[in-house]
Amino acid sequence: MIKLNVDDVNSGADIVKAEININAMLNSLLDKFGIPDDRKKIIDDMRDIVTGFSRVFSVRVYKNEDFCNLLEGLGAERLKEIIEIHVNILKAQDEALAVIEGIRDDVAKRELQVKFYGRQNAYPLHLKILFNGANSDEVYGKFTSDNYVAEFIAIKEEALGLVEDSRDVSVEGVPQEQVPQKNVYELLLADEKDVIDSIRNVVTTVSSVFKTSYKLYSNDEFYNLLNQLGIVKVKDIIAIYLKDLREKDAFRAEVAAVIEIEEKYALTKKLEIEFKKLEDFYPTYLKWIFDRTDADGVYSAFVRGDYSNNFIKLKSDVKIISDFNKLCEGFSKEEKGTIAYMRSVVTDSNIGSVEGYKTYDDVEFNNLLHDLGVERLREIIKIHLSSHKAKNAALAAMNKAEESQKKQDLKFNFDVLSRGYASHLKLLFHAFNADYVYHDFMGSKYAALFTNFKNEFDNI
């Protein structure tokens, strides 16, 4: 943790020295994270906003030291993601304003400028609210679930509808009056054509995975649609498509990293399956986007859609596994396997449903493990393993015992006890409080019951 006591400075020289120190610490941290210079400037701008005075009482005003500690808590990858979210909003502002400038109707232009500057001026406060979290996890969650960029995309879309003719909008600095609207595809760069080719392959091909009734384009229909959209909107679509792919690839890396660390228990298996479903879903998502009756409808669906929102739940699952990894660092494979089994029991609503026992979700179970702490958790694992060991010993004794009516009677009762263990385990976790759960485990007699059966079988 970065520690700099800037509250004790007395003189102007002390203040300057403290500022130099905090800048050096921040720069060192960003270097460690591999943040390039242009993105460091973005961080400085964000720091100026969140450490500045707030007119909203409930919004936190950061000290420089606290801001540095927050960045440290976020880590390199999550910080880079937050930076890009902020940069995308700034880019969307520039693009919207550029289109507004091309509106010839002064009244309409002024009305849209008022709307634009209202959103732009509100953004610093909105940024403060995104940073108004109790910890780095909460701040990251606020950023990844935010969609303020849609405000400027919507304004840009509205402005495009108000531009009277193509001469009013430029394409990469070239007046669009010089850009022919026919054969838009031929105006694209090679890498842009690759993107359009990928999209075309999806919307002109029948899906072999997802059976849907979405519109199936011919090649001519697809290229005509591009021409109707125009070069500006086509480039917007390309940018959004590439953003979707970047976010998907970045999340794939997160999934791969957490799976590489964790054994192939239920959580990671479920995560792999769900991510694969979302990955396979993207072509269907594109088909849904293009299932419109006109070019404006396709464009609107593209700019308003947010494929990355599909990853929010899975990002939560990644965090659950990461938190579990941190808690169980140093645990043996057997210990982790025991916790995985316990998780499978307490999150199964079918177990103990008649008795009304508490069913956990994964976050609740992780929180309970965290509250128990490593030492008490290891004691609980030992109690479970002792029950498992006693059960196996009783089973071995039963298999050795000579056949008799007594053996059959004992076997029936032994099977009842064995089948009831999962429900018993859920009962031990029912209290939903670490102290109570620990106390209930310490009082569990299930191992002794299995041992009694072993002794009975031994005496046959």
Tab-separated table of N, CA and C in Angstrom, residues 218-370:
chain	number	residue	atom	x	y	z
A	218	SER	N	-28.625	-11.780	-49.169
A	218	SER	CA	-27.781	-12.149	-50.306
A	218	SER	C	-26.602	-11.181	-50.306
A	219	ASN	N	-25.565	-11.485	-51.070
A	219	ASN	CA	-24.416	-10.579	-51.135
A	219	ASN	C	-24.831	-9.204	-51.652
A	220	ASP	N	-25.683	-9.187	-52.679
A	220	ASP	CA	-26.129	-7.904	-53.240
A	220	ASP	C	-26.897	-7.089	-52.205
A	221	GLU	N	-27.773	-7.756	-51.457
A	221	GLU	CA	-28.541	-7.054	-50.427
A	221	GLU	C	-27.619	-6.467	-49.365
A	222	PHE	N	-26.593	-7.214	-49.017
A	222	PHE	CA	-25.666	-6.741	-47.988
A	222	PHE	C	-24.906	-5.509	-48.463
A	223	TYR	N	-24.363	-5.554	-49.685
A	223	TYR	CA	-23.605	-4.406	-50.193
A	223	TYR	C	-24.517	-3.204	-50.428
A	224	ASN	N	-25.752	-3.440	-50.820
A	224	ASN	CA	-26.712	-2.337	-50.953
A	224	ASN	C	-26.969	-1.683	-49.600
A	225	LEU	N	-27.028	-2.513	-48.558
A	225	LEU	CA	-27.222	-1.975	-47.208
A	225	LEU	C	-26.050	-1.074	-46.821
A	226	LEU	N	-24.833	-1.500	-47.142
A	226	LEU	CA	-23.657	-0.666	-46.851
A	226	LEU	C	-23.779	0.680	-47.550
A	227	ASN	N	-24.206	0.665	-48.794
A	227	ASN	CA	-24.340	1.911	-49.549
A	227	ASN	C	-25.412	2.814	-48.951
A	228	GLN	N	-26.487	2.214	-48.460
A	228	GLN	CA	-27.540	3.004	-47.815
A	228	GLN	C	-27.050	3.605	-46.495
A	229	LEU	N	-26.222	2.852	-45.793
A	229	LEU	CA	-25.682	3.354	-44.524
A	229	LEU	C	-24.743	4.532	-44.764
A	230	GLY	N	-23.920	4.450	-45.778
A	230	GLY	CA	-22.925	5.483	-46.037
A	230	GLY	C	-21.633	5.197	-45.293
A	231	ILE	N	-20.571	5.828	-45.735
A	231	ILE	CA	-19.236	5.529	-45.232
A	231	ILE	C	-19.080	5.831	-43.745
A	232	VAL	N	-19.707	6.917	-43.270
A	232	VAL	CA	-19.557	7.300	-41.857
A	232	VAL	C	-20.129	6.225	-40.946
A	233	LYS	N	-21.360	5.814	-41.233
A	233	LYS	CA	-22.011	4.828	-40.373
A	233	LYS	C	-21.352	3.456	-40.490
A	234	VAL	N	-20.880	3.108	-41.668
A	234	VAL	CA	-20.193	1.826	-41.838
A	234	VAL	C	-18.923	1.790	-40.994
A	235	LYS	N	-18.187	2.898	-40.984
A	235	LYS	CA	-16.983	2.957	-40.151
A	235	LYS	C	-17.335	2.878	-38.664
A	236	ASP	N	-18.458	3.465	-38.283
A	236	ASP	CA	-18.918	3.333	-36.897
A	236	ASP	C	-19.179	1.867	-36.556
A	237	ILE	N	-19.847	1.177	-37.460
A	237	ILE	CA	-20.164	-0.236	-37.241
A	237	ILE	C	-18.887	-1.059	-37.115
A	238	ILE	N	-17.911	-0.754	-37.955
A	238	ILE	CA	-16.626	-1.459	-37.885
A	238	ILE	C	-15.971	-1.235	-36.524
A	239	ALA	N	-15.989	0.012	-36.058
A	239	ALA	CA	-15.373	0.335	-34.765
A	239	ALA	C	-16.061	-0.413	-33.625
A	240	ILE	N	-17.389	-0.486	-33.671
A	240	ILE	CA	-18.133	-1.184	-32.615
A	240	ILE	C	-17.841	-2.683	-32.661
A	241	TYR	N	-17.792	-3.239	-33.863
A	241	TYR	CA	-17.490	-4.671	-34.024
A	241	TYR	C	-16.109	-4.995	-33.443
A	242	LEU	N	-15.124	-4.159	-33.755
A	242	LEU	CA	-13.770	-4.393	-33.243
A	242	LEU	C	-13.721	-4.247	-31.727
A	243	LYS	N	-14.494	-3.302	-31.199
A	243	LYS	CA	-14.573	-3.140	-29.743
A	243	LYS	C	-15.151	-4.401	-29.098
A	244	ASP	N	-16.200	-4.945	-29.697
A	244	ASP	CA	-16.790	-6.186	-29.178
A	244	ASP	C	-15.756	-7.309	-29.148
A	245	LEU	N	-14.990	-7.434	-30.228
A	245	LEU	CA	-13.985	-8.493	-30.301
A	245	LEU	C	-12.886	-8.290	-29.269
A	246	ARG	N	-12.449	-7.032	-29.091
A	246	ARG	CA	-11.401	-6.755	-28.094
A	246	ARG	C	-11.877	-7.132	-26.698
A	247	GLU	N	-13.115	-6.750	-26.396
A	247	GLU	CA	-13.642	-7.040	-25.065
A	247	GLU	C	-13.814	-8.543	-24.861
A	248	LYS	N	-14.228	-9.222	-25.914
A	248	LYS	CA	-14.374	-10.677	-25.818
A	248	LYS	C	-13.017	-11.346	-25.626
A	249	ASP	N	-12.001	-10.900	-26.384
A	249	ASP	CA	-10.662	-11.475	-26.265
A	249	ASP	C	-10.053	-11.186	-24.896
A	250	ALA	N	-10.286	-9.961	-24.401
A	250	ALA	CA	-9.757	-9.601	-23.081
A	250	ALA	C	-10.391	-10.464	-22.005
A	251	PHE	N	-11.692	-10.695	-22.136
A	251	PHE	CA	-12.364	-11.516	-21.133
A	251	PHE	C	-11.949	-12.974	-21.260
A	252	ARG	N	-11.700	-13.431	-22.503
A	252	ARG	CA	-11.209	-14.793	-22.686
A	252	ARG	C	-9.885	-14.979	-21.944
A	253	ALA	N	-9.032	-13.952	-21.986
A	253	ALA	CA	-7.752	-14.022	-21.274
A	253	ALA	C	-7.974	-14.106	-19.763
A	254	GLU	N	-8.963	-13.340	-19.256
A	254	GLU	CA	-9.286	-13.410	-17.825
A	254	GLU	C	-9.746	-14.812	-17.444
A	255	VAL	N	-10.612	-15.377	-18.271
A	255	VAL	CA	-11.127	-16.723	-18.004
A	255	VAL	C	-9.988	-17.735	-18.022
A	256	ALA	N	-9.115	-17.636	-19.039
A	256	ALA	CA	-8.000	-18.575	-19.158
A	256	ALA	C	-7.070	-18.479	-17.957
A	257	ALA	N	-6.836	-17.248	-17.489
A	257	ALA	CA	-5.923	-17.050	-16.358
A	257	ALA	C	-6.463	-17.681	-15.090
A	258	VAL	N	-7.743	-17.491	-14.832
A	258	VAL	CA	-8.314	-18.018	-13.591
A	258	VAL	C	-8.454	-19.535	-13.665
A	259	ILE	N	-8.697	-20.072	-14.849
A	259	ILE	CA	-8.806	-21.523	-15.002
A	259	ILE	C	-7.435	-22.175	-14.881
A	260	GLU	N	-6.401	-21.490	-15.347
A	260	GLU	CA	-5.042	-22.027	-15.256
A	260	GLU	C	-4.618	-22.189	-13.800
A	261	ILE	N	-5.039	-21.254	-12.944
A	261	ILE	CA	-4.673	-21.301	-11.527
A	261	ILE	C	-5.487	-22.362	-10.793
A	262	GLU	N	-6.776	-22.415	-11.087
A	262	GLU	CA	-7.714	-23.250	-10.330
A	262	GLU	C	-7.798	-24.662	-10.894
A	263	GLU	N	-7.995	-25.635	-10.012
A	263	GLU	CA	-8.257	-26.993	-10.451
A	263	GLU	C	-9.599	-27.035	-11.191
A	264	LYS	N	-9.827	-28.092	-11.923
A	264	LYS	CA	-11.051	-28.178	-12.728
A	264	LYS	C	-12.249	-28.583	-11.866
A	265	TYR	N	-12.566	-27.724	-10.916
A	265	TYR	CA	-13.734	-27.986	-10.085
A	265	TYR	C	-14.971	-27.388	-10.749
A	266	ALA	N	-16.117	-27.517	-10.042
A	266	ALA	CA	-17.402	-27.145	-10.641
A	266	ALA	C	-17.441	-25.698	-11.120
A	267	LEU	N	-16.835	-24.779	-10.349
A	267	LEU	CA	-16.911	-23.359	-10.711
A	267	LEU	C	-16.263	-23.090	-12.060
A	268	THR	N	-15.049	-23.616	-12.258
A	268	THR	CA	-14.342	-23.340	-13.507
A	268	THR	C	-14.987	-24.066	-14.681
A	269	LYS	N	-15.501	-25.247	-14.426
A	269	LYS	CA	-16.187	-25.963	-15.505
A	269	LYS	C	-17.407	-25.175	-15.967
A	270	LYS	N	-18.163	-24.660	-15.002
A	270	LYS	CA	-19.348	-23.869	-15.341
A	270	LYS	C	-18.946	-22.600	-16.085
A	271	LEU	N	-17.859	-21.963	-15.647
A	271	LEU	CA	-17.390	-20.737	-16.288
A	271	LEU	C	-16.997	-21.000	-17.735
A	272	GLU	N	-16.262	-22.083	-17.972
A	272	GLU	CA	-15.862	-22.436	-19.337
A	272	GLU	C	-17.082	-22.653	-20.234
A	273	ILE	N	-18.065	-23.360	-19.704
A	273	ILE	CA	-19.268	-23.657	-20.484
A	273	ILE	C	-20.025	-22.377	-20.828
A	274	GLU	N	-20.216	-21.505	-19.824
A	274	GLU	CA	-20.983	-20.283	-20.039
A	274	GLU	C	-20.263	-19.330	-20.991
A	275	PHE	N	-18.921	-19.247	-20.879
A	275	PHE	CA	-18.170	-18.376	-21.787
A	275	PHE	C	-18.265	-18.893	-23.220
A	276	LYS	N	-18.167	-20.208	-23.374
A	276	LYS	CA	-18.271	-20.799	-24.716
A	276	LYS	C	-19.639	-20.499	-25.323
A	277	LYS	N	-20.683	-20.537	-24.505
A	277	LYS	CA	-22.027	-20.219	-24.996
A	277	LYS	C	-22.083	-18.786	-25.515
A	278	LEU	N	-21.501	-17.850	-24.736
A	278	LEU	CA	-21.523	-16.446	-25.145
A	278	LEU	C	-20.683	-16.218	-26.392
A	279	GLU	N	-19.556	-16.914	-26.472
A	279	GLU	CA	-18.690	-16.780	-27.643
A	279	GLU	C	-19.418	-17.277	-28.895
A	280	ASP	N	-20.083	-18.415	-28.763
A	280	ASP	CA	-20.818	-18.978	-29.896
A	280	ASP	C	-22.044	-18.139	-30.247
A	281	PHE	N	-22.514	-17.355	-29.268
A	281	PHE	CA	-23.730	-16.569	-29.476
A	281	PHE	C	-23.486	-15.343	-30.361
A	282	TYR	N	-22.243	-14.875	-30.493
A	282	TYR	CA	-21.992	-13.609	-31.183
A	282	TYR	C	-22.522	-13.587	-32.622
A	283	PRO	N	-22.338	-14.633	-33.413
A	283	PRO	CA	-22.930	-14.601	-34.763
A	283	PRO	C	-24.446	-14.413	-34.733
A	284	THR	N	-25.115	-15.044	-33.766
A	284	THR	CA	-26.564	-14.861	-33.650
A	284	THR	C	-26.893	-13.434	-33.238
A	285	TYR	N	-26.053	-12.862	-32.383
A	285	TYR	CA	-26.218	-11.457	-31.987
A	285	TYR	C	-26.123	-10.553	-33.217
A	286	LEU	N	-25.154	-10.837	-34.098
A	286	LEU	CA	-25.025	-10.055	-35.335
A	286	LEU	C	-26.258	-10.226	-36.221
A	287	LYS	N	-26.743	-11.453	-36.330
A	287	LYS	CA	-27.945	-11.685	-37.133
A	287	LYS	C	-29.122	-10.887	-36.580
A	288	TRP	N	-29.221	-10.837	-35.254
A	288	TRP	CA	-30.291	-10.046	-34.628
A	288	TRP	C	-30.131	-8.562	-34.960
A	289	ILE	N	-28.887	-8.057	-34.928
A	289	ILE	CA	-28.613	-6.653	-35.254
A	289	ILE	C	-29.092	-6.330	-36.672
A	290	PHE	N	-28.805	-7.229	-37.610
A	290	PHE	CA	-29.112	-6.977	-39.022
A	290	PHE	C	-30.537	-7.389	-39.405
A	291	ASP	N	-31.293	-7.874	-38.456
A	291	ASP	CA	-32.674	-8.279	-38.739
A	291	ASP	C	-33.602	-7.070	-38.649
A	292	ARG	N	-33.342	-6.081	-39.513
A	292	ARG	CA	-34.108	-4.837	-39.525
A	292	ARG	C	-34.586	-4.562	-40.946
A	293	THR	N	-35.611	-3.751	-41.053
A	293	THR	CA	-36.199	-3.484	-42.371
A	293	THR	C	-35.491	-2.366	-43.125
A	294	ASP	N	-34.636	-1.593	-42.427
A	294	ASP	CA	-33.974	-0.469	-43.094
A	294	ASP	C	-32.589	-0.251	-42.502
A	295	ALA	N	-31.778	0.524	-43.229
A	295	ALA	CA	-30.398	0.766	-42.826
A	295	ALA	C	-30.310	1.504	-41.497
A	296	ASP	N	-31.180	2.486	-41.288
A	296	ASP	CA	-31.156	3.237	-40.031
A	296	ASP	C	-31.441	2.326	-38.840
A	297	GLY	N	-32.327	1.358	-39.037
A	297	GLY	CA	-32.634	0.413	-37.963
A	297	GLY	C	-31.438	-0.443	-37.607
A	298	VAL	N	-30.691	-0.877	-38.622
A	298	VAL	CA	-29.475	-1.664	-38.387
A	298	VAL	C	-28.448	-0.833	-37.631
A	299	TYR	N	-28.247	0.397	-38.096
A	299	TYR	CA	-27.262	1.274	-37.447
A	299	TYR	C	-27.648	1.546	-35.996
A	300	SER	N	-28.910	1.846	-35.775
A	300	SER	CA	-29.384	2.142	-34.424
A	300	SER	C	-29.186	0.946	-33.506
A	301	ALA	N	-29.495	-0.259	-33.994
A	301	ALA	CA	-29.323	-1.467	-33.184
A	301	ALA	C	-27.858	-1.689	-32.846
A	302	PHE	N	-26.968	-1.358	-33.801
A	302	PHE	CA	-25.534	-1.536	-33.563
A	302	PHE	C	-25.028	-0.586	-32.481
A	303	VAL	N	-25.378	0.692	-32.584
A	303	VAL	CA	-24.815	1.670	-31.649
A	303	VAL	C	-25.457	1.568	-30.271
A	304	ARG	N	-26.690	1.085	-30.205
A	304	ARG	CA	-27.361	0.974	-28.910
A	304	ARG	C	-27.111	-0.379	-28.250
A	305	GLY	N	-26.726	-1.357	-29.055
A	305	GLY	CA	-26.445	-2.675	-28.497
A	305	GLY	C	-25.168	-2.645	-27.675
A	306	ASP	N	-25.074	-3.547	-26.729
A	306	ASP	CA	-23.865	-3.617	-25.900
A	306	ASP	C	-23.578	-5.079	-25.595
A	307	TYR	N	-22.886	-5.722	-26.529
A	307	TYR	CA	-22.590	-7.146	-26.388
A	307	TYR	C	-21.804	-7.430	-25.114
A	308	SER	N	-20.932	-6.500	-24.709
A	308	SER	CA	-20.091	-6.732	-23.533
A	308	SER	C	-20.904	-6.844	-22.254
A	309	ASN	N	-22.144	-6.320	-22.256
A	309	ASN	CA	-22.996	-6.475	-21.076
A	309	ASN	C	-23.245	-7.937	-20.755
A	310	ASN	N	-23.163	-8.785	-21.785
A	310	ASN	CA	-23.361	-10.216	-21.573
A	310	ASN	C	-22.288	-10.812	-20.670
A	311	PHE	N	-21.137	-10.118	-20.578
A	311	PHE	CA	-20.036	-10.658	-19.789
A	311	PHE	C	-20.082	-10.234	-18.325
A	312	ILE	N	-21.027	-9.350	-17.964
A	312	ILE	CA	-21.047	-8.832	-16.595
A	312	ILE	C	-21.213	-9.958	-15.583
A	313	LYS	N	-22.171	-10.868	-15.839
A	313	LYS	CA	-22.387	-11.987	-14.913
A	313	LYS	C	-21.155	-12.878	-14.856
A	314	LEU	N	-20.542	-13.139	-16.016
A	314	LEU	CA	-19.365	-14.002	-16.024
A	314	LEU	C	-18.176	-13.331	-15.356
A	315	LYS	N	-18.084	-11.992	-15.461
A	315	LYS	CA	-17.024	-11.286	-14.746
A	315	LYS	C	-17.184	-11.490	-13.242
A	316	SER	N	-18.430	-11.519	-12.790
A	316	SER	CA	-18.703	-11.795	-11.383
A	316	SER	C	-18.246	-13.206	-11.026
A	317	ASP	N	-18.468	-14.164	-11.936
A	317	ASP	CA	-18.033	-15.538	-11.691
A	317	ASP	C	-16.507	-15.632	-11.631
A	318	VAL	N	-15.826	-14.876	-12.507
A	318	VAL	CA	-14.359	-14.851	-12.472
A	318	VAL	C	-13.870	-14.328	-11.128
A	319	LYS	N	-14.531	-13.281	-10.635
A	319	LYS	CA	-14.150	-12.712	-9.342
A	319	LYS	C	-14.372	-13.721	-8.215
A	320	ILE	N	-15.464	-14.477	-8.285
A	320	ILE	CA	-15.737	-15.496	-7.270
A	320	ILE	C	-14.589	-16.499	-7.216
A	321	ILE	N	-14.149	-16.953	-8.385
A	321	ILE	CA	-13.070	-17.939	-8.433
A	321	ILE	C	-11.756	-17.314	-7.978
A	322	SER	N	-11.492	-16.065	-8.394
A	322	SER	CA	-10.267	-15.381	-7.974
A	322	SER	C	-10.232	-15.212	-6.459
A	323	ASP	N	-11.366	-14.805	-5.880
A	323	ASP	CA	-11.440	-14.661	-4.425
A	323	ASP	C	-11.213	-16.002	-3.737
A	324	PHE	N	-11.781	-17.059	-4.316
A	324	PHE	CA	-11.601	-18.399	-3.759
A	324	PHE	C	-10.130	-18.799	-3.820
A	325	ASN	N	-9.469	-18.489	-4.942
A	325	ASN	CA	-8.043	-18.807	-5.082
A	325	ASN	C	-7.208	-18.117	-4.012
A	326	LYS	N	-7.513	-16.832	-3.766
A	326	LYS	CA	-6.759	-16.078	-2.763
A	326	LYS	C	-6.960	-16.670	-1.378
A	327	LEU	N	-8.210	-17.007	-1.062
A	327	LEU	CA	-8.519	-17.552	0.255
A	327	LEU	C	-7.841	-18.899	0.471
A	328	CYS	N	-7.836	-19.730	-0.566
A	328	CYS	CA	-7.350	-21.108	-0.426
A	328	CYS	C	-5.922	-21.287	-0.922
A	329	GLU	N	-5.197	-20.186	-1.037
A	329	GLU	CA	-3.799	-20.280	-1.469
A	329	GLU	C	-3.024	-21.125	-0.459
A	330	GLY	N	-2.332	-22.140	-0.925
A	330	GLY	CA	-1.591	-23.019	-0.025
A	330	GLY	C	-2.367	-24.249	0.402
A	331	PHE	N	-3.649	-24.324	0.051
A	331	PHE	CA	-4.438	-25.506	0.383
A	331	PHE	C	-4.045	-26.659	-0.543
A	332	SER	N	-4.156	-27.881	-0.022
A	332	SER	CA	-3.855	-29.056	-0.834
A	332	SER	C	-4.988	-29.328	-1.814
A	333	LYS	N	-4.713	-30.198	-2.776
A	333	LYS	CA	-5.739	-30.579	-3.742
A	333	LYS	C	-6.924	-31.221	-3.034
A	334	GLU	N	-6.638	-32.041	-2.011
A	334	GLU	CA	-7.713	-32.698	-1.255
A	334	GLU	C	-8.571	-31.675	-0.521
A	335	GLU	N	-7.924	-30.656	0.056
A	335	GLU	CA	-8.671	-29.625	0.780
A	335	GLU	C	-9.552	-28.817	-0.173
A	336	LYS	N	-8.995	-28.453	-1.327
A	336	LYS	CA	-9.794	-27.715	-2.311
A	336	LYS	C	-10.952	-28.567	-2.827
A	337	GLY	N	-10.683	-29.862	-3.016
A	337	GLY	CA	-11.739	-30.758	-3.464
A	337	GLY	C	-12.858	-30.863	-2.446
A	338	THR	N	-12.493	-30.830	-1.161
A	338	THR	CA	-13.496	-30.879	-0.092
A	338	THR	C	-14.379	-29.638	-0.127
A	339	ILE	N	-13.750	-28.471	-0.288
A	339	ILE	CA	-14.525	-27.227	-0.348
A	339	ILE	C	-15.435	-27.231	-1.568
A	340	ALA	N	-14.916	-27.747	-2.695
A	340	ALA	CA	-15.739	-27.822	-3.906
A	340	ALA	C	-16.960	-28.707	-3.669
A	341	TYR	N	-16.764	-29.823	-2.951
A	341	TYR	CA	-17.899	-30.701	-2.649
A	341	TYR	C	-18.900	-29.987	-1.746
A	342	MET	N	-18.400	-29.320	-0.711
A	342	MET	CA	-19.288	-28.582	0.193
A	342	MET	C	-20.075	-27.523	-0.575
A	343	ARG	N	-19.399	-26.821	-1.473
A	343	ARG	CA	-20.077	-25.806	-2.289
A	343	ARG	C	-21.205	-26.442	-3.101
A	344	SER	N	-20.919	-27.603	-3.701
A	344	SER	CA	-21.936	-28.257	-4.535
A	344	SER	C	-23.163	-28.637	-3.718
A	345	VAL	N	-22.963	-28.926	-2.427
A	345	VAL	CA	-24.081	-29.304	-1.557
A	345	VAL	C	-24.888	-28.081	-1.141
A	346	VAL	N	-24.197	-27.054	-0.623
A	346	VAL	CA	-24.924	-25.918	-0.035
A	346	VAL	C	-25.545	-25.012	-1.093
A	347	THR	N	-25.123	-25.143	-2.360
A	347	THR	CA	-25.731	-24.344	-3.436
A	347	THR	C	-26.802	-25.127	-4.199
A	348	ASP	N	-27.062	-26.361	-3.764
A	348	ASP	CA	-28.074	-27.210	-4.412
A	348	ASP	C	-29.404	-27.050	-3.679
A	349	SER	N	-30.367	-26.419	-4.337
A	349	SER	CA	-31.657	-26.140	-3.692
A	349	SER	C	-32.479	-27.400	-3.443
A	350	ASN	N	-32.112	-28.511	-4.098
A	350	ASN	CA	-32.863	-29.757	-3.907
A	350	ASN	C	-32.482	-30.468	-2.613
A	351	ILE	N	-31.288	-30.178	-2.100
A	351	ILE	CA	-30.830	-30.820	-0.863
A	351	ILE	C	-31.363	-30.039	0.330
A	352	GLY	N	-32.020	-30.734	1.238
A	352	GLY	CA	-32.540	-30.092	2.445
A	352	GLY	C	-33.710	-29.169	2.203
A	353	SER	N	-34.354	-29.299	1.045
A	353	SER	CA	-35.467	-28.392	0.732
A	353	SER	C	-36.669	-28.655	1.636
A	354	VAL	N	-36.920	-29.929	1.942
A	354	VAL	CA	-38.055	-30.273	2.805
A	354	VAL	C	-37.862	-29.684	4.197
A	355	GLU	N	-36.615	-29.753	4.679
A	355	GLU	CA	-36.316	-29.232	6.014
A	355	GLU	C	-36.213	-27.710	6.034
A	356	GLY	N	-36.107	-27.097	4.846
A	356	GLY	CA	-36.006	-25.642	4.772
A	356	GLY	C	-34.614	-25.107	5.043
A	357	TYR	N	-33.577	-25.911	4.772
A	357	TYR	CA	-32.209	-25.479	5.034
A	357	TYR	C	-31.782	-24.393	4.045
A	358	LYS	N	-30.910	-23.529	4.491
A	358	LYS	CA	-30.410	-22.410	3.694
A	358	LYS	C	-29.687	-22.905	2.442
A	359	THR	N	-30.059	-22.349	1.272
A	359	THR	CA	-29.336	-22.594	0.028
A	359	THR	C	-28.519	-21.351	-0.307
A	360	TYR	N	-27.205	-21.511	-0.441
A	360	TYR	CA	-26.288	-20.407	-0.713
A	360	TYR	C	-26.180	-20.160	-2.211
A	361	ASP	N	-25.787	-18.939	-2.579
A	361	ASP	CA	-25.231	-18.741	-3.915
A	361	ASP	C	-23.712	-18.707	-3.761
A	362	ASP	N	-22.996	-18.681	-4.887
A	362	ASP	CA	-21.535	-18.797	-4.825
A	362	ASP	C	-20.891	-17.642	-4.069
A	363	VAL	N	-21.420	-16.435	-4.240
A	363	VAL	CA	-20.860	-15.273	-3.544
A	363	VAL	C	-21.056	-15.414	-2.040
A	364	GLU	N	-22.243	-15.821	-1.615
A	364	GLU	CA	-22.519	-15.998	-0.182
A	364	GLU	C	-21.594	-17.045	0.424
A	365	PHE	N	-21.376	-18.138	-0.311
A	365	PHE	CA	-20.509	-19.195	0.211
A	365	PHE	C	-19.072	-18.705	0.328
A	366	ASN	N	-18.592	-17.975	-0.690
A	366	ASN	CA	-17.241	-17.409	-0.608
A	366	ASN	C	-17.108	-16.462	0.580
A	367	ASN	N	-18.129	-15.628	0.790
A	367	ASN	CA	-18.092	-14.690	1.914
A	367	ASN	C	-18.030	-15.430	3.244
A	368	LEU	N	-18.775	-16.527	3.351
A	368	LEU	CA	-18.741	-17.315	4.584
A	368	LEU	C	-17.357	-17.918	4.797
A	369	LEU	N	-16.758	-18.455	3.730
A	369	LEU	CA	-15.409	-19.014	3.840
A	369	LEU	C	-14.428	-17.949	4.312
A	370	HIS	N	-14.572	-16.746	3.747
A	370	HIS	CA	-13.697	-15.637	4.134
A	370	HIS	C	-13.875	-15.306	5.608
